[in-house]
Amino acid sequence: MRRLLLSNDDGVHAPGLRALYDALLPHAKLRVVAPDRDKSGASNSLTLSRPLALSSLDNGFYSVDGTPADCVYLGVNGVWDERPDLVISGINHGGNLGDDVLYSGTVAAAMEGRNLGMAAIAMSLVGSRHFETAGRVASSLVGAADRLSLPPRSLLNVNVPDLPWDELRGFKVTRMGHRGPAARPLEVRDPRGRLRYWIAAAGENADDGPDTDFAAVEAGYVSITPLQTDLTRHAARDDVQDWLDALI
C-alpha cells in the first residue's frame, strides 16, 4: 500500500488536516506530522537554534514544536524506518495563489518533501467551508499520482474553489498569477502603550489573466500549478553576464 506523509501549516488540530486524513485513509498508509500550532506564513524556514520535540497525540497524529518544513524533515528522516512515497500538505484554510507560494508554509511543507526526494502536492481550499470537496480532489490526484511524471525538483500546488463537489467545473493546469504590493502595516498599541505592527493583507491581483490560478478558481475550476524549486531566472543570465563584462 502506498505510504503518504501528511503535514500542514495551520497546525495539527486544523480541520483541513483532518479532512485530508479522512479522505485518504481508505487509499494509503498515512503518517501525520504537523506543527503544534498555527505556522501560517512560515515559508521554508527550518528551526536550527534548538532541538525539536516530536509528540504523539491520542488520535495517532504527531505534532512538532517547529515549522512545516521541520515537520516534513522529521517525517521523512525521523524515527521511522519506512520513507513515504508521497508528501501531501494541507488542506490549507484559505488559498495559496500567485505570490502567496513564496510565504506559504503549506507550499513549503510540500517543497521540503520534494527537496528530500519525495513526490509532493500542496493542497489549499480557497475558503473555509467545503473541506470535503478538497479532500475528494486530493483523493482523485493521489489515485493517479503514479501516472504523473514531473521534472526533478517539481511539485504541484493545488487550489480548490470553496464549492460543493458537484458544483466544480473541472480541473485546469495553470500558472502563478501575481499580486501588487501589500498594503502598509496596521499600527496598534499594546496594553502598555507600546507601538506594534500587524502585517497587512496581501496585495490586490496584478496579473490574473485567463491562464492563471486566480482566474481558474474564480471560474470554479480546481487550479493545478506545477512549481519548481529552482528559482534561477535562466533567461536573464546573458543579460547579467553582459552587465558584468561592461564593468571590467
Coordinates of N, CA and C in Angstrom, one line a residue:
M1 N 0.8 -1.2 0.0 CA 0.0 0.0 0.0 C 0.9 1.2 0.0
R2 N 0.5 2.3 -0.8 CA 1.3 3.5 -0.9 C 1.4 4.2 0.5
R3 N 2.5 4.7 0.8 CA 2.8 5.4 2.1 C 2.8 6.9 1.9
L4 N 1.9 7.6 2.6 CA 1.8 9.1 2.4 C 2.2 9.8 3.7
L5 N 2.9 10.9 3.6 CA 3.2 11.7 4.8 C 2.3 13.0 4.6
L6 N 1.5 13.3 5.6 CA 0.6 14.5 5.6 C 1.2 15.5 6.6
S7 N 1.1 16.7 6.2 CA 1.5 17.8 7.1 C 0.7 19.1 6.7
N8 N 1.0 20.2 7.3 CA 0.3 21.4 7.0 C 1.0 22.6 7.7
D9 N 0.4 23.8 7.6 CA 0.9 24.9 8.4 C -0.1 25.5 9.3
D10 N -1.4 25.0 9.2 CA -2.4 25.5 10.1 C -2.4 24.9 11.5
G11 N -1.6 23.9 11.7 CA -1.5 23.2 12.9 C -2.1 21.8 12.9
V12 N -1.6 21.0 13.9 CA -2.0 19.6 13.9 C -3.5 19.4 14.2
H13 N -4.2 20.4 14.8 CA -5.6 20.3 15.1 C -6.5 20.9 14.1
A14 N -6.0 21.4 13.0 CA -6.8 22.1 11.9 C -7.8 21.2 11.3
P15 N -9.0 21.7 11.0 CA -10.0 20.8 10.3 C -9.6 20.4 8.9
G16 N -8.8 21.2 8.2 CA -8.4 20.8 6.9 C -7.4 19.6 6.9
L17 N -6.6 19.5 7.9 CA -5.7 18.3 8.0 C -6.5 17.0 8.3
R18 N -7.5 17.2 9.2 CA -8.4 16.0 9.5 C -9.2 15.6 8.2
A19 N -9.7 16.6 7.5 CA -10.4 16.3 6.3 C -9.5 15.5 5.3
L20 N -8.3 16.0 5.1 CA -7.3 15.3 4.2 C -7.1 13.9 4.7
Y21 N -6.9 13.7 6.0 CA -6.6 12.4 6.5 C -7.8 11.4 6.2
D22 N -9.0 11.9 6.5 CA -10.2 11.1 6.3 C -10.4 10.7 4.9
A23 N -10.1 11.6 4.0 CA -10.3 11.4 2.5 C -9.3 10.4 2.0
L24 N -8.1 10.3 2.5 CA -7.0 9.5 2.0 C -6.8 8.2 2.8
L25 N -7.4 8.1 3.9 CA -7.2 6.9 4.8 C -7.6 5.6 4.0
P26 N -8.7 5.5 3.2 CA -9.1 4.3 2.6 C -8.1 3.9 1.5
H27 N -7.2 4.8 1.1 CA -6.4 4.5 -0.1 C -4.9 4.4 0.2
A28 N -4.4 4.6 1.4 CA -3.0 4.6 1.6 C -2.7 4.4 3.1
K29 N -1.5 4.1 3.4 CA -1.0 4.1 4.8 C -0.5 5.5 5.1
L30 N -1.0 6.1 6.1 CA -0.8 7.5 6.4 C 0.0 7.7 7.7
R31 N 0.9 8.8 7.6 CA 1.6 9.3 8.8 C 1.4 10.8 8.8
V32 N 1.0 11.3 9.9 CA 0.7 12.7 10.0 C 1.7 13.4 11.0
V33 N 2.4 14.3 10.5 CA 3.4 15.1 11.3 C 3.1 16.6 11.0
A34 N 2.7 17.4 11.9 CA 2.3 18.7 11.7 C 2.7 19.6 12.9
P35 N 2.7 20.9 12.6 CA 3.1 21.9 13.7 C 2.1 21.8 14.9
D36 N 2.6 22.1 16.1 CA 1.7 22.0 17.2 C 0.9 23.3 17.4
R37 N 1.1 24.2 16.5 CA 0.3 25.5 16.5 C 0.3 26.0 15.1
D38 N -0.5 27.1 14.8 CA -0.6 27.7 13.5 C 0.8 28.3 13.1
K39 N 1.3 27.9 12.0 CA 2.5 28.4 11.5 C 2.4 29.0 10.1
S40 N 1.2 29.5 9.8 CA 1.0 30.1 8.5 C 2.0 31.2 8.2
G41 N 2.5 31.3 7.0 CA 3.5 32.3 6.6 C 4.9 31.9 7.0
A42 N 5.1 30.7 7.5 CA 6.5 30.3 7.9 C 7.4 30.1 6.8
S43 N 6.8 29.9 5.6 CA 7.6 29.7 4.4 C 8.5 28.4 4.6
N44 N 9.8 28.5 4.0 CA 10.6 27.3 4.1 C 11.6 27.3 5.3
S45 N 11.3 28.0 6.3 CA 12.2 28.1 7.4 C 12.4 26.8 8.2
L46 N 13.6 26.5 8.6 CA 13.9 25.4 9.5 C 14.4 25.9 10.8
T47 N 14.1 25.2 11.9 CA 14.5 25.5 13.2 C 15.9 25.0 13.5
L48 N 16.9 25.9 13.6 CA 18.3 25.5 13.7 C 18.8 25.9 15.1
S49 N 18.1 26.7 15.9 CA 18.6 27.3 17.1 C 18.3 26.4 18.3
R50 N 17.6 25.3 18.2 CA 17.2 24.5 19.3 C 16.8 23.1 18.8
P51 N 16.8 22.1 19.7 CA 16.2 20.8 19.2 C 14.7 20.8 19.2
L52 N 14.1 19.9 18.4 CA 12.7 19.9 18.2 C 12.1 18.7 19.0
A53 N 10.8 18.9 19.5 CA 10.1 17.9 20.2 C 9.1 17.3 19.3
L54 N 9.1 16.0 19.1 CA 8.1 15.3 18.4 C 7.2 14.5 19.3
S55 N 5.9 14.9 19.3 CA 5.0 14.3 20.3 C 3.8 13.6 19.7
S56 N 3.5 12.4 20.2 CA 2.4 11.6 19.7 C 1.1 12.0 20.4
L57 N 0.1 12.2 19.6 CA -1.2 12.6 20.1 C -2.2 11.3 20.2
D58 N -3.3 11.5 20.9 CA -4.2 10.4 21.1 C -4.8 9.9 19.8
N59 N -4.9 10.7 18.8 CA -5.5 10.3 17.5 C -4.5 9.7 16.6
G60 N -3.3 9.5 17.0 CA -2.3 8.9 16.2 C -1.4 9.9 15.4
F61 N -1.8 11.2 15.4 CA -1.0 12.2 14.7 C 0.2 12.5 15.6
Y62 N 1.2 13.1 14.9 CA 2.3 13.6 15.6 C 2.4 15.1 15.5
S63 N 2.8 15.8 16.5 CA 3.0 17.3 16.5 C 4.5 17.6 16.7
V64 N 4.9 18.7 16.2 CA 6.3 19.2 16.3 C 6.2 20.7 16.7
D65 N 7.1 21.0 17.6 CA 7.1 22.4 18.1 C 8.0 23.2 17.1
G66 N 7.7 23.2 15.9 CA 8.5 23.8 14.9 C 7.7 24.2 13.6
T67 N 8.4 24.4 12.5 CA 7.8 24.8 11.3 C 7.2 23.7 10.4
P68 N 6.5 24.0 9.4 CA 6.0 22.9 8.5 C 7.2 22.2 7.8
A69 N 8.3 22.9 7.4 CA 9.4 22.2 6.9 C 10.1 21.3 7.9
D70 N 10.2 21.8 9.2 CA 10.7 20.9 10.2 C 9.9 19.6 10.3
C71 N 8.6 19.7 10.2 CA 7.7 18.5 10.3 C 7.9 17.5 9.2
V72 N 8.1 18.0 8.0 CA 8.3 17.1 6.9 C 9.7 16.5 7.0
Y73 N 10.7 17.3 7.4 CA 12.1 16.8 7.6 C 12.1 15.6 8.6
L74 N 11.4 15.8 9.7 CA 11.3 14.7 10.7 C 10.5 13.6 10.2
G75 N 9.4 13.9 9.5 CA 8.5 12.8 9.0 C 9.2 11.9 8.0
V76 N 10.2 12.4 7.3 CA 10.9 11.6 6.3 C 12.2 11.0 6.9
N77 N 12.9 11.8 7.7 CA 14.2 11.4 8.2 C 14.2 11.1 9.7
G78 N 13.0 11.0 10.3 CA 13.0 10.9 11.8 C 13.1 9.5 12.3
V79 N 12.2 9.1 13.2 CA 12.3 7.9 14.0 C 11.7 6.7 13.3
W80 N 11.1 6.9 12.1 CA 10.5 5.7 11.4 C 11.5 5.1 10.4
D81 N 11.3 3.8 10.2 CA 12.2 3.1 9.2 C 11.7 3.3 7.8
E82 N 10.4 3.4 7.6 CA 9.9 3.5 6.2 C 9.8 4.9 5.8
R83 N 10.3 5.2 4.6 CA 10.2 6.5 4.0 C 8.8 6.6 3.2
P84 N 8.2 7.7 3.2 CA 6.9 7.8 2.4 C 7.2 7.9 0.9
D85 N 6.1 7.6 0.2 CA 6.2 7.6 -1.3 C 5.8 9.0 -1.8
L86 N 5.0 9.7 -1.0 CA 4.4 11.0 -1.4 C 4.2 11.8 -0.2
V87 N 4.4 13.1 -0.3 CA 4.1 14.1 0.7 C 3.0 15.0 0.3
I88 N 2.0 15.1 1.1 CA 0.8 16.0 0.8 C 0.7 17.0 2.0
S89 N 0.6 18.2 1.6 CA 0.5 19.3 2.6 C -0.9 19.9 2.5
G90 N -1.6 20.1 3.6 CA -2.9 20.8 3.6 C -3.9 20.0 4.5
I91 N -5.1 20.2 4.3 CA -5.7 21.1 3.3 C -5.7 22.5 4.0
N92 N -5.0 23.5 3.3 CA -4.9 24.8 3.9 C -6.2 25.5 4.0
H93 N -6.4 26.2 5.1 CA -7.6 27.1 5.3 C -7.4 28.4 4.6
G94 N -7.8 28.5 3.3 CA -7.5 29.7 2.5 C -6.6 29.3 1.3
G95 N -6.7 30.1 0.3 CA -5.9 29.8 -0.9 C -4.4 30.1 -0.8
N96 N -3.7 29.5 -1.7 CA -2.3 29.9 -1.9 C -2.1 30.1 -3.3
L97 N -2.4 31.3 -3.7 CA -2.5 31.7 -5.1 C -1.4 32.7 -5.5
G98 N -0.9 32.7 -6.7 CA 0.1 33.7 -7.1 C 1.3 33.7 -6.2
D99 N 1.7 34.9 -5.8 CA 2.9 35.1 -5.0 C 2.7 34.6 -3.6
D100 N 1.5 34.2 -3.2 CA 1.4 33.5 -1.9 C 2.3 32.4 -1.7
V101 N 2.7 31.7 -2.7 CA 3.5 30.5 -2.6 C 4.9 30.8 -2.0
L102 N 5.4 32.1 -2.1 CA 6.7 32.5 -1.5 C 6.6 32.5 0.0
Y103 N 5.5 32.7 0.6 CA 5.3 32.8 2.0 C 4.7 31.6 2.7
S104 N 4.0 30.8 1.9 CA 3.1 29.8 2.4 C 3.9 28.6 3.0
G105 N 3.5 28.3 4.3 CA 4.0 27.1 5.0 C 3.5 25.9 4.3
T106 N 2.2 25.9 3.8 CA 1.7 24.8 3.1 C 2.5 24.4 1.9
V107 N 2.9 25.3 1.1 CA 3.7 25.0 -0.1 C 5.1 24.6 0.4
A108 N 5.6 25.2 1.5 CA 6.9 24.9 2.0 C 7.0 23.5 2.4
A109 N 6.0 23.0 3.1 CA 6.0 21.6 3.6 C 6.1 20.7 2.4
A110 N 5.4 20.9 1.3 CA 5.5 20.1 0.1 C 6.8 20.3 -0.5
M111 N 7.4 21.5 -0.5 CA 8.7 21.7 -1.1 C 9.8 21.0 -0.4
E112 N 9.7 20.9 1.0 CA 10.6 20.2 1.7 C 10.6 18.7 1.4
G113 N 9.4 18.2 1.2 CA 9.3 16.8 0.7 C 9.9 16.6 -0.6
R114 N 9.7 17.5 -1.5 CA 10.4 17.4 -2.9 C 11.9 17.5 -2.7
N115 N 12.4 18.4 -1.9 CA 13.8 18.5 -1.7 C 14.4 17.2 -1.1
L116 N 13.6 16.5 -0.4 CA 14.1 15.2 0.2 C 13.9 14.0 -0.7
G117 N 13.4 14.3 -1.9 CA 13.3 13.2 -2.9 C 12.0 12.6 -3.1
M118 N 10.9 13.2 -2.4 CA 9.6 12.7 -2.5 C 8.8 13.4 -3.6
A119 N 7.8 12.8 -4.2 CA 6.8 13.5 -4.9 C 6.0 14.3 -3.9
A120 N 5.5 15.4 -4.3 CA 4.8 16.3 -3.3 C 3.7 17.1 -3.9
I121 N 2.6 17.3 -3.1 CA 1.5 18.1 -3.5 C 1.1 19.0 -2.4
A122 N 0.8 20.3 -2.7 CA 0.3 21.2 -1.7 C -1.2 21.5 -2.0
M123 N -2.0 21.3 -1.0 CA -3.5 21.4 -1.2 C -4.0 22.6 -0.4
S124 N -4.8 23.4 -1.0 CA -5.4 24.5 -0.4 C -6.9 24.7 -0.8
L125 N -7.8 25.0 0.2 CA -9.2 25.4 -0.1 C -9.3 26.9 -0.1
V126 N -9.8 27.5 -1.2 CA -9.9 28.9 -1.2 C -11.2 29.3 -0.5
G127 N -11.1 29.2 0.8 CA -12.3 29.4 1.6 C -12.2 28.6 2.9
S128 N -13.3 28.3 3.5 CA -13.2 27.6 4.8 C -14.4 26.7 5.0
R129 N -15.2 26.4 4.0 CA -16.4 25.6 4.2 C -16.3 24.2 3.7
H130 N -15.9 24.0 2.4 CA -16.1 22.7 1.8 C -14.8 21.9 1.8
F131 N -14.3 21.6 3.0 CA -13.1 20.8 3.1 C -13.3 19.4 2.5
E132 N -14.5 18.9 2.5 CA -14.8 17.6 1.9 C -14.5 17.6 0.4
T133 N -14.9 18.7 -0.2 CA -14.6 18.8 -1.7 C -13.1 18.7 -1.9
A134 N -12.3 19.5 -1.2 CA -10.9 19.5 -1.3 C -10.3 18.1 -1.0
G135 N -10.9 17.4 0.0 CA -10.5 16.0 0.3 C -10.7 15.1 -0.9
R136 N -11.8 15.2 -1.6 CA -12.1 14.4 -2.7 C -11.2 14.7 -3.9
V137 N -10.8 16.0 -4.1 CA -9.8 16.3 -5.1 C -8.5 15.7 -4.8
A138 N -8.1 15.8 -3.5 CA -6.8 15.1 -3.1 C -6.8 13.6 -3.4
S139 N -8.0 13.0 -3.0 CA -8.1 11.6 -3.3 C -8.0 11.2 -4.7
S140 N -8.6 12.0 -5.6 CA -8.5 11.8 -7.0 C -7.1 11.9 -7.6
L141 N -6.4 12.9 -7.1 CA -5.0 13.2 -7.5 C -4.0 12.1 -7.0
V142 N -4.2 11.7 -5.8 CA -3.3 10.6 -5.2 C -3.6 9.3 -6.0
G143 N -4.8 9.0 -6.3 CA -5.1 7.8 -7.0 C -4.4 7.7 -8.4
A144 N -4.1 8.9 -9.0 CA -3.5 8.9 -10.3 C -2.0 9.3 -10.2
A145 N -1.5 9.5 -9.0 CA -0.1 10.0 -8.9 C 0.9 9.2 -9.6
D146 N 0.7 7.9 -9.6 CA 1.7 7.0 -10.2 C 1.9 7.2 -11.7
R147 N 0.9 7.8 -12.3 CA 0.9 8.0 -13.8 C 1.5 9.4 -14.1
L148 N 1.8 10.2 -13.1 CA 2.3 11.6 -13.4 C 3.9 11.6 -13.4
S149 N 4.5 12.1 -14.4 CA 5.9 12.2 -14.5 C 6.3 13.7 -14.5
L150 N 6.9 14.2 -13.5 CA 7.4 15.6 -13.5 C 8.9 15.7 -13.5
P151 N 9.4 16.8 -14.0 CA 10.9 17.0 -14.0 C 11.4 17.0 -12.5
P152 N 12.6 16.7 -12.3 CA 13.2 16.8 -11.0 C 12.9 18.1 -10.3
R153 N 12.8 18.1 -9.0 CA 12.6 19.3 -8.1 C 11.3 20.0 -8.5
S154 N 10.3 19.3 -8.8 CA 9.0 19.9 -9.2 C 7.9 19.4 -8.2
L155 N 6.9 20.2 -8.0 CA 5.8 19.8 -7.1 C 4.5 20.5 -7.7
L156 N 3.4 20.0 -7.2 CA 2.1 20.6 -7.6 C 1.5 21.4 -6.5
N157 N 1.0 22.6 -6.9 CA 0.3 23.5 -6.0 C -1.2 23.5 -6.4
V158 N -2.1 23.0 -5.6 CA -3.5 22.8 -5.9 C -4.3 23.7 -5.1
N159 N -5.2 24.5 -5.8 CA -6.1 25.3 -5.1 C -7.6 25.0 -5.5
V160 N -8.4 24.7 -4.5 CA -9.8 24.2 -4.8 C -10.8 25.3 -4.4
P161 N -11.7 25.6 -5.3 CA -12.7 26.6 -5.0 C -13.6 26.1 -3.8
D162 N -14.1 27.0 -3.1 CA -14.9 26.7 -1.9 C -16.3 26.4 -2.3
L163 N -16.5 25.2 -3.0 CA -17.8 24.9 -3.6 C -18.1 23.4 -3.2
P164 N -19.4 23.0 -3.3 CA -19.7 21.6 -3.2 C -19.1 20.9 -4.4
W165 N -18.8 19.6 -4.2 CA -18.1 18.8 -5.3 C -18.9 18.9 -6.6
D166 N -20.2 18.8 -6.6 CA -20.9 18.7 -7.8 C -21.0 20.1 -8.5
E167 N -20.5 21.2 -7.9 CA -20.5 22.5 -8.5 C -19.2 22.8 -9.1
L168 N -18.1 22.0 -8.9 CA -16.9 22.3 -9.5 C -17.0 22.1 -11.0
R169 N -16.3 23.0 -11.8 CA -16.4 22.9 -13.2 C -15.4 22.0 -13.9
G170 N -14.4 21.6 -13.1 CA -13.4 20.7 -13.6 C -12.0 21.1 -13.0
F171 N -11.0 20.7 -13.7 CA -9.6 20.9 -13.3 C -8.9 21.7 -14.4
K172 N -8.0 22.6 -14.1 CA -7.2 23.4 -15.0 C -5.8 23.4 -14.6
V173 N -4.9 23.2 -15.6 CA -3.4 23.4 -15.3 C -3.2 24.9 -15.5
T174 N -2.6 25.5 -14.6 CA -2.4 27.0 -14.5 C -1.0 27.4 -14.3
R175 N -0.8 28.7 -14.4 CA 0.5 29.3 -14.0 C 0.2 30.2 -12.8
M176 N 1.2 30.6 -12.1 CA 1.1 31.5 -11.0 C 0.7 32.9 -11.5
G177 N -0.3 33.4 -10.9 CA -0.6 34.9 -11.1 C 0.3 35.7 -10.2
H178 N 0.1 37.0 -10.2 CA 1.0 37.8 -9.4 C 0.1 38.9 -8.7
R179 N 0.5 39.3 -7.5 CA -0.2 40.3 -6.8 C 0.6 41.6 -6.8
G180 N -0.1 42.7 -6.6 CA 0.6 44.0 -6.4 C 1.2 44.1 -5.0
P181 N 1.8 45.2 -4.7 CA 2.4 45.4 -3.4 C 1.4 45.3 -2.3
A182 N 1.8 44.7 -1.1 CA 0.9 44.7 0.0 C 0.7 46.0 0.6
A183 N -0.4 46.2 1.3 CA -0.8 47.4 2.0 C 0.2 47.7 3.1
R184 N 0.2 48.9 3.6 CA 1.0 49.3 4.8 C 0.6 48.5 6.0
P185 N 1.5 48.2 6.9 CA 1.1 47.5 8.2 C 0.2 48.4 9.0
L186 N -0.6 47.7 9.8 CA -1.6 48.4 10.7 C -0.9 48.6 12.0
E187 N -0.9 49.9 12.4 CA -0.3 50.3 13.7 C -1.3 50.0 14.8
V188 N -0.9 49.4 15.9 CA -1.7 49.2 17.1 C -0.9 49.5 18.3
R189 N -1.5 49.7 19.5 CA -0.9 49.9 20.7 C -1.2 48.7 21.6
D190 N -0.1 48.2 22.3 CA -0.4 47.1 23.2 C -0.9 47.7 24.6
P191 N -1.2 46.8 25.5 CA -1.8 47.3 26.8 C -0.8 48.3 27.6
R192 N 0.5 48.2 27.3 CA 1.4 49.2 27.9 C 1.7 50.4 27.1
G193 N 0.9 50.6 26.0 CA 1.0 51.7 25.2 C 2.1 51.7 24.1
R194 N 2.8 50.6 24.0 CA 3.9 50.4 23.0 C 3.4 50.2 21.6
L195 N 4.0 50.8 20.6 CA 3.5 50.7 19.3 C 3.9 49.4 18.7
R196 N 3.0 48.7 18.1 CA 3.2 47.4 17.4 C 2.6 47.5 16.0
Y197 N 3.0 46.5 15.2 CA 2.5 46.5 13.8 C 2.0 45.1 13.4
W198 N 0.8 45.1 12.8 CA 0.2 43.9 12.2 C 0.5 44.0 10.7
I199 N 1.1 42.8 10.2 CA 1.3 42.7 8.7 C 0.0 42.8 8.0
A200 N -0.1 43.6 7.0 CA -1.4 43.8 6.3 C -1.7 42.7 5.3
A201 N -2.9 42.7 4.8 CA -3.3 41.7 3.8 C -2.5 41.8 2.5
A202 N -2.4 40.7 1.8 CA -1.7 40.6 0.6 C -2.3 41.6 -0.4
G203 N -1.4 42.0 -1.4 CA -1.8 43.0 -2.4 C -2.9 42.5 -3.3
E204 N -3.5 43.4 -4.0 CA -4.6 43.0 -5.0 C -3.9 42.3 -6.2
N205 N -4.8 41.6 -6.9 CA -4.3 40.9 -8.1 C -3.7 41.9 -9.1
A206 N -2.5 41.6 -9.6 CA -1.9 42.5 -10.6 C -1.8 41.7 -11.9
D207 N -1.8 40.4 -11.9 CA -1.7 39.6 -13.1 C -2.6 38.4 -12.8
D208 N -3.9 38.5 -13.3 CA -4.8 37.4 -13.1 C -5.5 37.0 -14.4
G209 N -4.6 36.9 -15.4 CA -5.0 36.5 -16.8 C -5.7 35.2 -16.8
P210 N -6.3 34.8 -18.0 CA -7.1 33.6 -18.1 C -6.4 32.3 -17.8
D211 N -5.1 32.3 -17.9 CA -4.3 31.0 -17.7 C -3.8 31.0 -16.2
T212 N -4.1 31.9 -15.4 CA -3.6 31.9 -14.0 C -4.4 31.2 -13.0
D213 N -3.8 30.9 -11.9 CA -4.5 30.2 -10.8 C -5.7 31.1 -10.3
F214 N -5.5 32.4 -10.2 CA -6.6 33.3 -9.8 C -7.8 33.1 -10.7
A215 N -7.6 33.1 -12.0 CA -8.7 33.1 -12.9 C -9.4 31.7 -12.8
A216 N -8.7 30.6 -12.7 CA -9.3 29.3 -12.7 C -10.2 29.1 -11.5
V217 N -9.7 29.5 -10.3 CA -10.5 29.4 -9.1 C -11.7 30.3 -9.1
E218 N -11.6 31.5 -9.6 CA -12.7 32.4 -9.7 C -13.8 31.8 -10.6
A219 N -13.4 31.1 -11.7 CA -14.4 30.5 -12.6 C -14.9 29.1 -12.1
G220 N -14.5 28.7 -10.9 CA -15.0 27.4 -10.4 C -14.2 26.2 -10.7
Y221 N -13.0 26.4 -11.2 CA -12.1 25.2 -11.6 C -11.1 25.0 -10.5
V222 N -10.7 23.7 -10.3 CA -9.5 23.4 -9.4 C -8.3 23.8 -10.2
S223 N -7.5 24.6 -9.6 CA -6.2 25.1 -10.2 C -5.1 24.2 -9.8
I224 N -4.3 23.7 -10.8 CA -3.2 22.8 -10.5 C -2.0 23.5 -11.2
T225 N -1.0 24.0 -10.4 CA 0.1 24.7 -10.9 C 1.4 23.9 -10.6
P226 N 2.1 23.5 -11.6 CA 3.4 22.9 -11.4 C 4.4 23.9 -11.0
L227 N 5.1 23.7 -9.9 CA 6.1 24.6 -9.4 C 7.5 23.9 -9.4
Q228 N 8.5 24.8 -9.5 CA 9.9 24.3 -9.4 C 10.6 24.9 -8.3
T229 N 11.5 24.2 -7.7 CA 12.3 24.7 -6.6 C 13.6 25.5 -7.1
D230 N 13.9 25.4 -8.4 CA 15.0 26.1 -9.0 C 14.5 27.5 -9.3
L231 N 15.0 28.5 -8.5 CA 14.5 29.9 -8.7 C 15.3 30.7 -9.7
T232 N 16.3 30.0 -10.3 CA 17.2 30.7 -11.3 C 16.4 31.3 -12.4
R233 N 16.6 32.6 -12.7 CA 16.0 33.2 -13.9 C 16.9 33.0 -15.1
H234 N 16.8 31.8 -15.7 CA 17.8 31.4 -16.7 C 17.8 32.4 -17.9
A235 N 16.6 33.0 -18.2 CA 16.6 33.9 -19.4 C 17.4 35.2 -19.1
A236 N 17.7 35.5 -17.9 CA 18.4 36.7 -17.6 C 19.9 36.5 -17.4
R237 N 20.4 35.3 -17.5 CA 21.8 35.1 -17.3 C 22.7 35.8 -18.3
D238 N 22.3 35.8 -19.5 CA 23.2 36.5 -20.5 C 23.2 38.0 -20.3
D239 N 22.0 38.6 -19.9 CA 22.0 40.0 -19.6 C 22.9 40.3 -18.4
V240 N 22.9 39.5 -17.4 CA 23.7 39.7 -16.2 C 25.2 39.6 -16.6
Q241 N 25.5 38.6 -17.5 CA 26.9 38.5 -17.9 C 27.4 39.7 -18.7
D242 N 26.5 40.2 -19.6 CA 26.8 41.4 -20.3 C 27.1 42.6 -19.4
W243 N 26.2 42.7 -18.4 CA 26.4 43.8 -17.4 C 27.7 43.7 -16.7
L244 N 28.1 42.4 -16.3 CA 29.3 42.2 -15.6 C 30.5 42.5 -16.5
D245 N 30.4 42.1 -17.8 CA 31.5 42.3 -18.7 C 31.8 43.8 -18.9
A246 N 30.7 44.6 -18.9 CA 30.8 46.0 -19.1 C 31.5 46.7 -17.9
L247 N 31.5 46.0 -16.7 CA 32.1 46.6 -15.5 C 33.6 46.5 -15.5
I248 N 34.1 45.6 -16.3 CA 35.6 45.3 -16.3 C 36.3 46.3 -17.2

